[in-house]
CSV table of C-alpha atoms in Angstrom, one decimal:
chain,number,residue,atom,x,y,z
A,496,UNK,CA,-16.2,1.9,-1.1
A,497,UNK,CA,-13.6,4.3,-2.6
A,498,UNK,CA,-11.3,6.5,-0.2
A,499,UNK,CA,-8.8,9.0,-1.2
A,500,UNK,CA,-4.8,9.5,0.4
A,501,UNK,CA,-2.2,11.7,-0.6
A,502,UNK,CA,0.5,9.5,-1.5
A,503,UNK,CA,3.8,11.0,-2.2
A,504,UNK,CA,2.2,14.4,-3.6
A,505,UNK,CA,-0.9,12.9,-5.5
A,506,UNK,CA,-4.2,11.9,-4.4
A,507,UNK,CA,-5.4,8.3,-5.3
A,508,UNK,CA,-8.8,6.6,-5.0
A,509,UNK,CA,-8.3,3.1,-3.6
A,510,UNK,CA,-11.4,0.5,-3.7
A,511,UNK,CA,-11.2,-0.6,-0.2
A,512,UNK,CA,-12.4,-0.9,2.8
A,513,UNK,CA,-11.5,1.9,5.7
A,514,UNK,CA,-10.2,-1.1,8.1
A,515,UNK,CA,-7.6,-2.2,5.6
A,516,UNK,CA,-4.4,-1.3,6.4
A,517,UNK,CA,-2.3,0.7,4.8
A,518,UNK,CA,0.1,-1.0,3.9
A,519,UNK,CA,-1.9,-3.7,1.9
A,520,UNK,CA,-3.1,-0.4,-0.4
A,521,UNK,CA,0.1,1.0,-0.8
A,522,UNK,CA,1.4,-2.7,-1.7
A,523,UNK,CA,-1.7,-3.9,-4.0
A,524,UNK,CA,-3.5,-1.8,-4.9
A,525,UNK,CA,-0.4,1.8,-5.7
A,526,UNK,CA,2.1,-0.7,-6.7
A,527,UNK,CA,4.4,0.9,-3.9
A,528,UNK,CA,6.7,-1.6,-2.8
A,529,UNK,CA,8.9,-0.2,-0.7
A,530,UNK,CA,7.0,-0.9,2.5
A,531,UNK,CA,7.9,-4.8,2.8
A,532,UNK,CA,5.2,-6.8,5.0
A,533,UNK,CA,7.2,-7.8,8.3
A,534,UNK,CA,5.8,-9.4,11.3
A,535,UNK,CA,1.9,-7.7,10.7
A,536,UNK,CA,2.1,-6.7,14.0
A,537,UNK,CA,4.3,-3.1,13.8
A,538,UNK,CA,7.6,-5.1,16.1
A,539,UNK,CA,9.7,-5.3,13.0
A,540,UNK,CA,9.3,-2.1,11.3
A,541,UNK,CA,9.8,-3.1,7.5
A,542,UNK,CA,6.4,-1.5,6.8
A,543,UNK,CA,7.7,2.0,7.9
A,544,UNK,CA,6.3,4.9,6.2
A,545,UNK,CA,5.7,8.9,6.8
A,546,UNK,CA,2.1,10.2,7.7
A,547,UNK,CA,2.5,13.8,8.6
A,548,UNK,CA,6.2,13.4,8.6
A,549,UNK,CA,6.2,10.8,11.6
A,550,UNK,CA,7.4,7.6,11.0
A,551,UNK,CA,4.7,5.0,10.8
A,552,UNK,CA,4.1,1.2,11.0
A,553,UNK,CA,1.8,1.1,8.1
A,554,UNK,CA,0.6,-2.6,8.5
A,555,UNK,CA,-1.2,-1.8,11.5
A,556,UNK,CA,-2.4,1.7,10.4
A,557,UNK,CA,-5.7,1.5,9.0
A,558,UNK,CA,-6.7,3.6,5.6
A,559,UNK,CA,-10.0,5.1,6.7
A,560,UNK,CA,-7.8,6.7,10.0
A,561,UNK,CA,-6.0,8.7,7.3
A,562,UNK,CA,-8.1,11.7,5.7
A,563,UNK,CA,-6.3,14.3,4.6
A,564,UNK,CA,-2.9,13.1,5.9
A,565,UNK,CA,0.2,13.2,4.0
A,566,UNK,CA,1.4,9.5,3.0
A,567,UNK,CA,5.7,9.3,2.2
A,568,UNK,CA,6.9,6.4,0.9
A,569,UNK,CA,10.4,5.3,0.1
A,570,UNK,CA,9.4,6.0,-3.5
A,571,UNK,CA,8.6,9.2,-2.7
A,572,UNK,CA,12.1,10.5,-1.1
A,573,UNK,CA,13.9,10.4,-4.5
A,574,UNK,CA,14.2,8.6,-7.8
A,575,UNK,CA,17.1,5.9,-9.5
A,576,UNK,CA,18.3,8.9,-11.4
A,577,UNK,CA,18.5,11.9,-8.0
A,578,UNK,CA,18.1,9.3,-4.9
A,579,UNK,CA,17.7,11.2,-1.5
A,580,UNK,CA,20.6,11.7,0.1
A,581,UNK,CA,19.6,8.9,2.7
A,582,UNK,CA,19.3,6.2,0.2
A,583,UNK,CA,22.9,7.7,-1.5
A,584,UNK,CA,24.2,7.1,2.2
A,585,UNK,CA,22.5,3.6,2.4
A,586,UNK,CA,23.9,2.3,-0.9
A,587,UNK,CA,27.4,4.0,-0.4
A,588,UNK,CA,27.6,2.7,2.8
A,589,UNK,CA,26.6,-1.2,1.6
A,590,UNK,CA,24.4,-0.7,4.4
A,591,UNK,CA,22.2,-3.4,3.0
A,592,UNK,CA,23.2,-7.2,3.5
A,593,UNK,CA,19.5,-8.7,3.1
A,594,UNK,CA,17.8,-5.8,2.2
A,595,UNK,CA,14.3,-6.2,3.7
A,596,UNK,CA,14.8,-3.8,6.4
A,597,UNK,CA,16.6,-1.2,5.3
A,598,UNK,CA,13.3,0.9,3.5
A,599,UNK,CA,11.6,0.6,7.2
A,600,UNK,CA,15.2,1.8,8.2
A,601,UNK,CA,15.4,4.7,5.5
A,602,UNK,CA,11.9,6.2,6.5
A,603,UNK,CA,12.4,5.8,10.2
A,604,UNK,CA,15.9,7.7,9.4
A,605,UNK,CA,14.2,10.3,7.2
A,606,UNK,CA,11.6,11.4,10.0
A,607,UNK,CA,14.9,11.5,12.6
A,608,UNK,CA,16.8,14.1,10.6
A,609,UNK,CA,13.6,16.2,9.9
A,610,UNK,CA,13.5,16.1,13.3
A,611,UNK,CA,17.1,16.6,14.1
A,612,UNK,CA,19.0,17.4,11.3
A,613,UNK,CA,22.4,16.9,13.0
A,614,UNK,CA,22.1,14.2,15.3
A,615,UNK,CA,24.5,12.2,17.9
A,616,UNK,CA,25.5,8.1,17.0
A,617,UNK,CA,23.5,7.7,19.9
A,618,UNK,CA,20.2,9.7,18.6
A,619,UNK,CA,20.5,7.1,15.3
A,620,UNK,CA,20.4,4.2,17.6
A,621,UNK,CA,17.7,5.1,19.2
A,622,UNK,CA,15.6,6.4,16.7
A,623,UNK,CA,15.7,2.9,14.4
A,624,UNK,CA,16.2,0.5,17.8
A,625,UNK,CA,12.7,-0.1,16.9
A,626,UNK,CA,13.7,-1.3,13.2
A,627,UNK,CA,15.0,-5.1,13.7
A,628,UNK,CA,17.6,-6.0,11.5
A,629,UNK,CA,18.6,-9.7,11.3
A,630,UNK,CA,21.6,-9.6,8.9
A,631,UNK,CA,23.5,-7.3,11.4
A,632,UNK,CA,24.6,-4.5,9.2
A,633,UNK,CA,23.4,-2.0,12.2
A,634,UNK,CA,27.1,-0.2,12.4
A,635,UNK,CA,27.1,0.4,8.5
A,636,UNK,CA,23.0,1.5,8.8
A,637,UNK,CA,24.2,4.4,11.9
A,638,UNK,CA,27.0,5.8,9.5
A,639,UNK,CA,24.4,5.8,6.6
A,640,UNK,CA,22.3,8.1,8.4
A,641,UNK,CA,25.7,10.0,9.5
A,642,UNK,CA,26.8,10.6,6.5
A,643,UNK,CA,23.3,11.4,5.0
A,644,UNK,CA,23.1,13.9,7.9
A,645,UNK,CA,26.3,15.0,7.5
A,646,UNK,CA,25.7,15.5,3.2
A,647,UNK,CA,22.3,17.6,3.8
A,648,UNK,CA,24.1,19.9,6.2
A,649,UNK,CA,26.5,20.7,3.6
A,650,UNK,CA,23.4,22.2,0.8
């Protein structure tokens, strides 16, 4: 069975089932790594992606739940050459130690600031308290989304 998703701007035909997560499609069968496979149970949050702007746990999200929705990836906020100005934030900020979280962080991030372009230190913690981090970066991932916030509200 073939279903279609707007992913990132362009539609795409995936052979799969409409039980398969989301997250297995975007990984094997787009070639969209940015959504890392965490716990497969949507605790961790490394799967985080945008459907309709909200900030979703795509390893629990099944395809065939998603027609006509639009699918954001961390591929689709910006490229190597003109990043978004969250991942500019992330990578200026080393907010990084591991790595594994911080796309579930970026896209969790992304849907606060749509949200609330200018928010408090304490809006940031709460909007990614959901996103486990191991490596304990967590201080340097708040002032990412600061400074990000902080950067968009200057264009």
């Amino acid at each position: 069975m073939a279903i279609s998703l707007k992913v990132n701007g362009a539609t795409r035909s995936v052979p799969a089932e409409p039980d398969t997560p989301l997250l297995y499609v975007l990984r094997n069968d787009l070639e969209l790594n940015g959504a890392k496979f965490g716990c497969g149970m949507a605790q961790c949050g490394a799967c985080t992606v945008l459907i309709d702007g909200k900030a979703v746990r795509s390893c629990v999200t099944d395809i065939g739940s998603l027609a006509n929705a639009e699918i954001t990836t961390l591929e689709g906020l910006g490229t190597i050459d003109r990043p978004h100005p969250l991942q500019r934030a992330f990578i200026e900020e080393q907010a990084a130690q591991c790595g594994y979280c911080i796309n579930g962080m970026i896209m969790s991030a992304k849907a606060l600031l749509d949200r609330i372009p200018k928010p408090t230190e304490n809006d940031v913690r709460q909007a990614l308290a959901a996103n486990l981090c191991r490596c304990g970066t967590h201080n340097r991932i708040v002032r990412a989304v600061l400074r990000a916030a902080n950067e968009m509200g200057r264009t």
